[in-house]
Coordinates of N, CA and C in Angstrom, one line a residue:
M2 N 153.0 50.5 70.8 CA 151.9 49.7 70.4 C 150.7 50.6 70.2
A3 N 149.9 50.1 69.2 CA 148.8 51.0 68.8 C 147.5 50.9 69.7
S4 N 147.5 50.0 70.7 CA 146.4 49.9 71.5 C 146.8 49.5 73.0
A5 N 145.9 49.6 73.9 CA 146.2 49.4 75.3 C 146.7 48.0 75.5
V6 N 147.8 47.9 76.4 CA 148.3 46.6 76.8 C 147.5 46.1 77.9
L7 N 147.1 44.8 77.9 CA 146.2 44.3 78.9 C 147.0 43.3 79.8
C8 N 148.1 42.7 79.3 CA 148.8 41.7 80.1 C 150.3 41.7 79.6
V9 N 151.2 41.5 80.5 CA 152.6 41.4 80.1 C 153.2 40.2 81.0
I10 N 153.9 39.3 80.3 CA 154.6 38.3 81.0 C 156.0 38.2 80.4
N11 N 157.0 37.8 81.3 CA 158.4 37.8 80.9 C 159.0 36.6 81.4
D12 N 159.8 35.9 80.6 CA 160.5 34.7 81.0 C 162.0 34.9 81.1
G13 N 162.4 36.2 81.0 CA 163.9 36.5 81.0 C 164.5 36.6 79.6
T14 N 163.9 35.9 78.7 CA 164.3 36.0 77.3 C 163.4 36.9 76.4
T15 N 162.1 36.7 76.6 CA 161.1 37.4 75.9 C 160.1 38.1 76.8
A16 N 159.6 39.2 76.4 CA 158.5 39.8 77.1 C 157.3 39.7 76.1
V17 N 156.2 39.2 76.6 CA 155.1 39.0 75.7 C 153.9 39.9 76.2
C18 N 153.3 40.6 75.3 CA 152.2 41.5 75.7 C 150.9 41.1 75.0
S19 N 149.8 41.2 75.7 CA 148.5 41.0 75.0 C 147.9 42.4 74.9
T20 N 147.1 42.7 73.9 CA 146.6 44.0 73.7 C 145.1 44.0 73.4
F21 N 144.5 45.2 73.7 CA 143.1 45.4 73.4 C 142.8 45.3 71.9
G22 N 143.8 45.6 71.1 CA 143.7 45.6 69.7 C 143.9 44.2 69.0
R23 N 143.7 43.1 69.8 CA 143.7 41.8 69.3 C 145.1 41.1 69.1
K24 N 146.1 41.9 69.3 CA 147.5 41.3 69.0 C 148.2 40.8 70.3
V25 N 149.1 39.9 70.0 CA 150.0 39.4 71.0 C 151.4 39.8 70.4
V26 N 152.1 40.6 71.2 CA 153.4 41.2 70.7 C 154.5 40.6 71.5
V27 N 155.6 40.1 70.8 CA 156.7 39.4 71.5 C 157.9 40.3 71.3
M28 N 158.6 40.6 72.4 CA 159.8 41.5 72.4 C 161.0 40.8 73.0
D29 N 162.2 41.1 72.6 CA 163.4 40.6 73.1 C 163.7 41.3 74.4
A30 N 163.6 40.6 75.5 CA 163.9 41.2 76.8 C 165.4 41.5 77.1
R31 N 166.2 40.9 76.3 CA 167.7 41.1 76.4 C 168.2 42.2 75.5
N32 N 167.4 42.7 74.6 CA 167.8 43.7 73.6 C 166.9 44.9 73.5
S33 N 166.8 45.6 74.6 CA 166.0 46.9 74.7 C 164.6 46.7 74.2
L34 N 164.0 45.6 74.4 CA 162.6 45.3 74.0 C 162.3 45.5 72.6
Q35 N 163.3 45.1 71.7 CA 163.1 45.1 70.3 C 162.0 44.1 69.9
K36 N 161.1 44.5 69.0 CA 160.0 43.6 68.7 C 160.5 42.4 67.8
I37 N 160.1 41.2 68.3 CA 160.5 40.0 67.5 C 159.4 39.7 66.5
T38 N 158.2 39.7 67.0 CA 157.0 39.4 66.1 C 155.7 39.9 66.8
D39 N 154.7 40.0 66.0 CA 153.4 40.2 66.6 C 152.4 39.3 65.9
M40 N 151.5 38.8 66.7 CA 150.6 37.8 66.1 C 149.1 38.3 66.3
L41 N 148.3 37.9 65.3 CA 146.9 38.3 65.3 C 146.1 37.0 65.1
Y42 N 145.9 36.3 66.2 CA 145.1 35.1 66.1 C 143.9 35.1 67.0
H43 N 143.6 36.3 67.5 CA 142.3 36.5 68.2 C 141.5 37.5 67.4
R44 N 140.2 37.4 67.5 CA 139.3 38.4 66.8 C 138.9 39.6 67.6
S45 N 139.3 39.6 68.9 CA 139.0 40.7 69.7 C 140.1 40.8 70.8
A46 N 139.9 41.6 71.8 CA 140.9 41.9 72.9 C 141.4 40.6 73.5
V47 N 142.7 40.5 73.7 CA 143.4 39.4 74.3 C 143.6 39.8 75.8
F48 N 142.9 39.1 76.7 CA 142.9 39.5 78.1 C 144.1 38.9 78.9
D49 N 144.5 37.7 78.7 CA 145.5 37.1 79.6 C 146.4 36.2 78.8
L50 N 147.6 36.1 79.4 CA 148.7 35.2 78.9 C 149.3 34.4 80.0
V51 N 149.6 33.2 79.8 CA 150.3 32.4 80.8 C 151.3 31.4 80.2
Q52 N 152.4 31.1 80.9 CA 153.3 30.1 80.4 C 154.0 29.5 81.6
M53 N 154.6 28.4 81.5 CA 155.4 27.8 82.5 C 156.9 28.1 82.3
P54 N 157.7 28.2 83.3 CA 159.1 28.5 83.1 C 159.7 27.3 82.2
D55 N 160.6 27.7 81.3 CA 161.3 26.8 80.4 C 160.4 26.0 79.5
S56 N 159.2 26.4 79.3 CA 158.2 25.7 78.4 C 158.2 26.3 77.0
N57 N 157.9 25.5 76.1 CA 157.8 26.0 74.7 C 156.5 26.5 74.3
Y58 N 155.5 26.5 75.3 CA 154.2 26.9 75.0 C 153.7 28.1 75.8
L59 N 152.9 28.9 75.1 CA 152.2 30.1 75.6 C 150.7 29.9 75.4
Y60 N 150.0 30.3 76.4 CA 148.5 30.2 76.3 C 147.9 31.6 76.4
S61 N 146.9 31.9 75.6 CA 146.2 33.2 75.6 C 144.7 33.0 75.6
C62 N 144.0 33.9 76.2 CA 142.5 33.9 76.1 C 142.0 35.3 75.7
G63 N 140.9 35.3 75.0 CA 140.4 36.6 74.5 C 138.9 36.7 74.6
E64 N 138.5 37.9 74.3 CA 137.0 38.2 74.3 C 136.3 37.4 73.2
D65 N 137.0 36.9 72.3 CA 136.4 36.1 71.2 C 136.1 34.7 71.7
R66 N 136.2 34.4 73.0 CA 136.0 33.1 73.6 C 137.0 32.0 73.2
R67 N 138.1 32.4 72.5 CA 139.1 31.5 72.1 C 140.2 31.4 73.2
L68 N 140.6 30.1 73.5 CA 141.7 29.8 74.3 C 142.7 29.2 73.3
A69 N 143.9 29.8 73.2 CA 144.9 29.3 72.2 C 146.2 28.9 72.9
C70 N 146.8 27.9 72.3 CA 148.1 27.4 72.7 C 149.1 27.7 71.6
V71 N 150.1 28.4 71.9 CA 151.1 28.9 70.8 C 152.4 28.2 71.1
D72 N 153.0 27.6 70.1 CA 154.4 27.0 70.2 C 155.3 28.2 70.0
K73 N 156.1 28.5 71.0 CA 157.0 29.6 71.0 C 158.2 29.4 70.0
R74 N 158.5 28.2 69.6 CA 159.6 28.0 68.7 C 159.2 28.5 67.3
M75 N 157.9 28.5 66.9 CA 157.5 28.9 65.6 C 156.6 30.1 65.7
W76 N 156.1 30.5 66.9 CA 155.1 31.5 67.2 C 153.9 31.3 66.4
E77 N 153.4 30.0 66.4 CA 152.2 29.6 65.7 C 151.2 28.9 66.7
V78 N 149.9 29.1 66.4 CA 148.9 28.4 67.2 C 149.0 26.9 66.9
V79 N 149.1 26.0 67.9 CA 149.1 24.6 67.7 C 147.9 23.9 68.2
N80 N 147.1 24.6 69.0 CA 145.9 24.0 69.5 C 145.0 25.2 70.0
D81 N 143.7 25.0 69.9 CA 142.8 26.0 70.5 C 141.5 25.4 70.9
L82 N 140.7 26.2 71.7 CA 139.5 25.7 72.2 C 138.5 26.9 72.3
E83 N 137.3 26.7 71.8 CA 136.3 27.8 71.9 C 135.4 27.5 73.1
L84 N 135.4 28.5 74.0 CA 134.6 28.4 75.2 C 133.2 28.9 75.0
E85 N 132.3 28.5 76.0 CA 130.9 28.9 75.9 C 130.9 30.4 76.3
A86 N 131.7 30.9 77.2 CA 131.8 32.3 77.6 C 133.3 32.6 77.7
Y87 N 133.6 33.8 77.4 CA 135.1 34.1 77.3 C 135.7 34.1 78.7
A88 N 137.0 33.7 78.7 CA 137.8 33.7 79.9 C 138.6 35.0 79.9
Q89 N 138.5 35.6 81.1 CA 139.2 36.9 81.3 C 140.5 36.7 82.1
T90 N 140.6 35.5 82.7 CA 141.7 35.2 83.5 C 142.1 33.7 83.4
M91 N 143.5 33.5 83.6 CA 144.0 32.1 83.6 C 145.1 32.0 84.6
S92 N 145.4 30.8 85.0 CA 146.5 30.5 85.8 C 147.0 29.1 85.4
L93 N 148.3 28.9 85.4 CA 148.9 27.7 84.9 C 149.9 27.2 86.0
R94 N 149.8 25.9 86.4 CA 150.7 25.4 87.4 C 150.7 23.9 87.3
Q95 N 151.9 23.3 87.3 CA 152.1 21.8 87.4 C 151.1 21.0 86.6
G96 N 151.0 21.3 85.3 CA 150.1 20.5 84.4 C 148.7 20.8 84.5
Q97 N 148.3 21.9 85.1 CA 146.9 22.3 85.2 C 146.7 23.7 84.7
L98 N 145.7 23.9 83.8 CA 145.4 25.3 83.4 C 144.0 25.6 83.9
L99 N 143.9 26.7 84.7 CA 142.7 27.1 85.3 C 142.2 28.4 84.6
C100 N 140.9 28.4 84.2 CA 140.4 29.6 83.5 C 139.2 30.0 84.3
G101 N 139.0 31.3 84.4 CA 137.8 31.9 85.0 C 137.0 32.6 83.9
T102 N 135.8 32.3 83.8 CA 135.0 32.8 82.7 C 134.0 33.8 83.2
T103 N 133.4 34.6 82.2 CA 132.5 35.6 82.5 C 131.1 35.1 82.8
D104 N 130.9 33.8 82.7 CA 129.6 33.3 83.1 C 129.7 32.6 84.5
G105 N 130.8 32.9 85.2 CA 131.0 32.4 86.6 C 131.5 31.1 86.8
K106 N 132.2 30.5 85.8 CA 132.8 29.1 86.0 C 134.3 29.2 86.1
M107 N 134.8 28.2 86.9 CA 136.2 27.9 86.9 C 136.3 26.6 86.0
L108 N 137.1 26.7 85.0 CA 137.4 25.5 84.1 C 138.7 25.0 84.4
F109 N 138.8 23.6 84.6 CA 140.0 22.9 84.8 C 140.4 22.2 83.5
I110 N 141.5 22.7 82.9 CA 141.8 22.3 81.5 C 143.2 21.6 81.5
D111 N 143.3 20.5 80.7 CA 144.6 19.9 80.5 C 145.4 20.7 79.5
P112 N 146.5 21.3 79.8 CA 147.2 22.2 78.9 C 147.8 21.5 77.7
S113 N 148.0 20.1 77.8 CA 148.6 19.4 76.7 C 147.7 19.2 75.5
D114 N 146.3 19.2 75.7 CA 145.4 19.0 74.6 C 144.2 19.9 74.7
L115 N 144.2 20.8 75.7 CA 143.1 21.8 75.9 C 141.7 21.2 76.0
K116 N 141.7 20.0 76.7 CA 140.4 19.3 77.0 C 140.0 19.8 78.4
I117 N 138.7 20.1 78.5 CA 138.1 20.5 79.8 C 137.9 19.3 80.6
I118 N 138.6 19.2 81.8 CA 138.5 18.1 82.6 C 137.4 18.2 83.6
N119 N 137.1 19.4 84.1 CA 136.1 19.7 85.1 C 135.7 21.2 85.0
E120 N 134.5 21.5 85.5 CA 134.1 22.9 85.6 C 133.3 23.0 86.8
I121 N 133.4 24.1 87.5 CA 132.5 24.4 88.7 C 132.0 25.8 88.6
F122 N 130.7 25.9 89.0 CA 130.1 27.2 88.9 C 130.4 28.0 90.2
I123 N 131.0 29.2 90.1 CA 131.4 29.9 91.3 C 130.4 31.0 91.7
G124 N 129.9 31.8 90.7 CA 129.0 32.8 90.9 C 128.5 33.5 89.6
S125 N 127.3 34.0 89.6 CA 126.6 34.4 88.4 C 127.3 35.7 87.8
G126 N 128.0 36.4 88.6 CA 128.6 37.7 88.1 C 129.9 37.5 87.3
G127 N 130.4 36.3 87.2 CA 131.6 36.1 86.5 C 132.9 36.2 87.4
L128 N 134.0 35.7 86.9 CA 135.2 35.7 87.6 C 136.2 36.8 87.1
R129 N 136.7 37.6 88.0 CA 137.7 38.6 87.7 C 139.1 38.1 87.6
Q130 N 139.5 37.2 88.5 CA 140.8 36.6 88.5 C 140.8 35.3 89.2
V131 N 141.7 34.3 88.6 CA 141.9 33.0 89.3 C 143.4 32.9 89.5
R132 N 143.7 32.0 90.5 CA 145.1 31.7 90.7 C 145.3 30.4 91.3
L133 N 146.2 29.6 90.7 CA 146.6 28.3 91.3 C 147.8 28.5 92.2
N134 N 147.8 27.9 93.4 CA 148.9 27.9 94.3 C 149.2 26.5 94.7
I135 N 150.2 26.3 95.5 CA 150.6 25.0 95.9 C 149.5 24.2 96.6
G136 N 148.9 24.9 97.6 CA 147.9 24.2 98.4 C 146.5 24.8 98.2
S137 N 146.2 25.6 97.2 CA 144.9 26.1 97.0 C 144.6 26.7 95.6
Q138 N 143.4 27.0 95.4 CA 143.0 27.7 94.1 C 142.1 28.8 94.6
M139 N 142.5 30.0 94.1 CA 141.8 31.3 94.6 C 141.1 32.0 93.4
C140 N 140.1 32.7 93.8 CA 139.5 33.6 92.8 C 138.8 34.8 93.4
I141 N 138.6 35.8 92.6 CA 137.7 36.9 93.0 C 136.6 37.0 92.0
T142 N 135.4 37.3 92.4 CA 134.3 37.3 91.6 C 133.8 38.8 91.3
K143 N 133.1 39.0 90.2 CA 132.6 40.3 89.9 C 131.4 40.7 90.9
D144 N 130.9 39.7 91.6 CA 129.9 40.0 92.6 C 130.5 40.2 94.0
R145 N 131.8 40.5 94.0 CA 132.5 41.1 95.2 C 132.9 40.1 96.3
F146 N 133.3 38.9 95.9 CA 133.7 37.9 96.8 C 135.1 37.4 96.5
F147 N 135.9 37.1 97.5 CA 137.2 36.4 97.3 C 137.0 35.0 97.9
K148 N 137.3 33.9 97.1 CA 137.1 32.6 97.5 C 138.4 31.7 97.4
V149 N 138.5 30.8 98.3 CA 139.6 29.9 98.3 C 139.1 28.5 98.2
F150 N 139.6 27.6 97.3 CA 139.2 26.3 97.2 C 140.4 25.3 97.4
T151 N 140.0 24.1 97.8 CA 141.1 23.1 97.9 C 141.7 22.8 96.6
P152 N 143.0 22.3 96.6 CA 143.6 22.0 95.3 C 143.0 20.8 94.6
G153 N 143.4 20.6 93.4 CA 143.0 19.4 92.6 C 141.9 19.7 91.6
L154 N 141.5 18.7 90.9 CA 140.5 18.9 89.8 C 139.1 18.9 90.3
H155 N 138.8 18.5 91.5 CA 137.5 18.5 92.1 C 137.5 19.2 93.4
P156 N 137.7 20.6 93.4 CA 137.9 21.4 94.6 C 136.6 21.6 95.4
K157 N 136.8 21.8 96.6 CA 135.7 22.2 97.6 C 136.0 23.6 98.1
L158 N 135.0 24.3 98.4 CA 135.2 25.7 99.0 C 135.8 25.5 100.3
F159 N 136.9 26.2 100.5 CA 137.7 26.2 101.8 C 137.4 27.4 102.6
A160 N 137.4 28.6 102.0 CA 137.2 29.9 102.7 C 136.6 30.9 101.7
E161 N 135.8 31.8 102.3 CA 135.2 32.8 101.5 C 135.1 34.1 102.3
S162 N 135.4 35.2 101.6 CA 135.3 36.5 102.3 C 133.9 37.0 102.5
E163 N 133.8 38.0 103.3 CA 132.5 38.7 103.3 C 132.4 39.5 102.0
E164 N 131.2 39.9 101.7 CA 131.1 40.7 100.4 C 131.8 42.0 100.6
F165 N 132.7 42.3 99.6 CA 133.4 43.6 99.6 C 132.4 44.7 99.3
D166 N 132.7 45.9 99.9 CA 131.8 47.1 99.6 C 132.0 47.6 98.2
V167 N 133.2 47.4 97.6 CA 133.5 47.7 96.3 C 134.0 46.5 95.5
E168 N 134.0 46.6 94.2 CA 134.4 45.4 93.4 C 135.9 45.2 93.5
P169 N 136.3 44.0 93.9 CA 137.8 43.7 93.9 C 138.2 43.5 92.4
S170 N 139.4 44.1 92.1 CA 139.8 44.0 90.7 C 140.9 43.0 90.5
R171 N 141.9 43.0 91.4 CA 143.1 42.1 91.3 C 143.5 41.7 92.7
F172 N 144.2 40.5 92.7 CA 144.8 40.1 94.0 C 146.1 39.5 93.7
D173 N 146.9 39.4 94.8 CA 148.2 38.7 94.7 C 148.4 38.0 96.1
Y174 N 149.0 36.9 96.0 CA 149.2 36.1 97.2 C 150.7 35.6 97.2
Y175 N 151.4 35.9 98.2 CA 152.8 35.5 98.3 C 153.2 35.4 99.8
D176 N 153.9 34.3 100.1 CA 154.4 34.1 101.4 C 153.4 34.4 102.6
N177 N 152.2 33.8 102.4 CA 151.1 34.0 103.3 C 150.5 35.4 103.4
D178 N 150.9 36.3 102.5 CA 150.3 37.6 102.5 C 149.4 37.7 101.3
L179 N 148.2 38.2 101.6 CA 147.2 38.4 100.5 C 146.9 39.9 100.4
V180 N 147.0 40.4 99.1 CA 146.7 41.8 98.8 C 145.6 41.8 97.8
V181 N 144.5 42.6 98.1 CA 143.4 42.7 97.1 C 143.3 44.2 96.8
A182 N 143.3 44.5 95.5 CA 143.1 45.9 95.0 C 141.7 46.0 94.5
C183 N 141.0 47.1 94.8 CA 139.6 47.3 94.4 C 139.4 48.4 93.4
G184 N 138.3 48.4 92.8 CA 138.0 49.3 91.7 C 138.0 50.8 92.1
D185 N 137.8 51.1 93.4 CA 137.8 52.5 93.8 C 139.2 53.0 94.2
G186 N 140.2 52.1 94.1 CA 141.6 52.5 94.4 C 142.0 52.0 95.8
S187 N 141.1 51.4 96.5 CA 141.5 50.9 97.9 C 142.2 49.6 97.8
I188 N 143.1 49.3 98.8 CA 143.9 48.1 98.8 C 143.7 47.5 100.2
F189 N 143.4 46.2 100.2 CA 143.3 45.4 101.4 C 144.5 44.5 101.6
F190 N 145.0 44.4 102.8 CA 146.1 43.5 103.1 C 145.6 42.5 104.2
H191 N 146.0 41.2 104.0 CA 145.6 40.2 105.0 C 146.8 39.2 105.1
T192 N 147.2 39.0 106.3 CA 148.3 38.0 106.6 C 147.6 36.7 107.1
T193 N 148.0 35.6 106.6 CA 147.4 34.3 107.0 C 148.3 33.6 108.0

């Protein structure tokens, strides 16, 4: 690829990469990652990709403030939404698409028509990552906080970390274990 890869997702059949160079590249995961197609439907870096297992749809968000829904049967955009501020992170689960924007909002979007159902302001620094779980919605902010909200379209703040000394960059949560990676290379582990 001619530019940095920002995100990779894999459904067992295809591996899909988003790039800093505006492209989304689709490769055959069963055939030595042979390129199937590449698409240029964003005007700037493509930050994140999400899809549900066994779904025909792929969602992407980019620095151009565009949120796009692509039909994987044709590899064409079938719906899109222009946001007020760009989304750097998305999460998709059980008919809900959650976007974290650079102006500090969590957007709750219906993935079937890309209509914004609700939005809540989290923090002025913007959101670095969001994640939908079975019983919660989580995010890390650029102003150094990790926050957990109740599930649903009208969430309430459930828990919040102390301010991190350094900016958290990514987190993962699995089987009651939380791992937060920070910009200085440090990693924090927490078991719930």
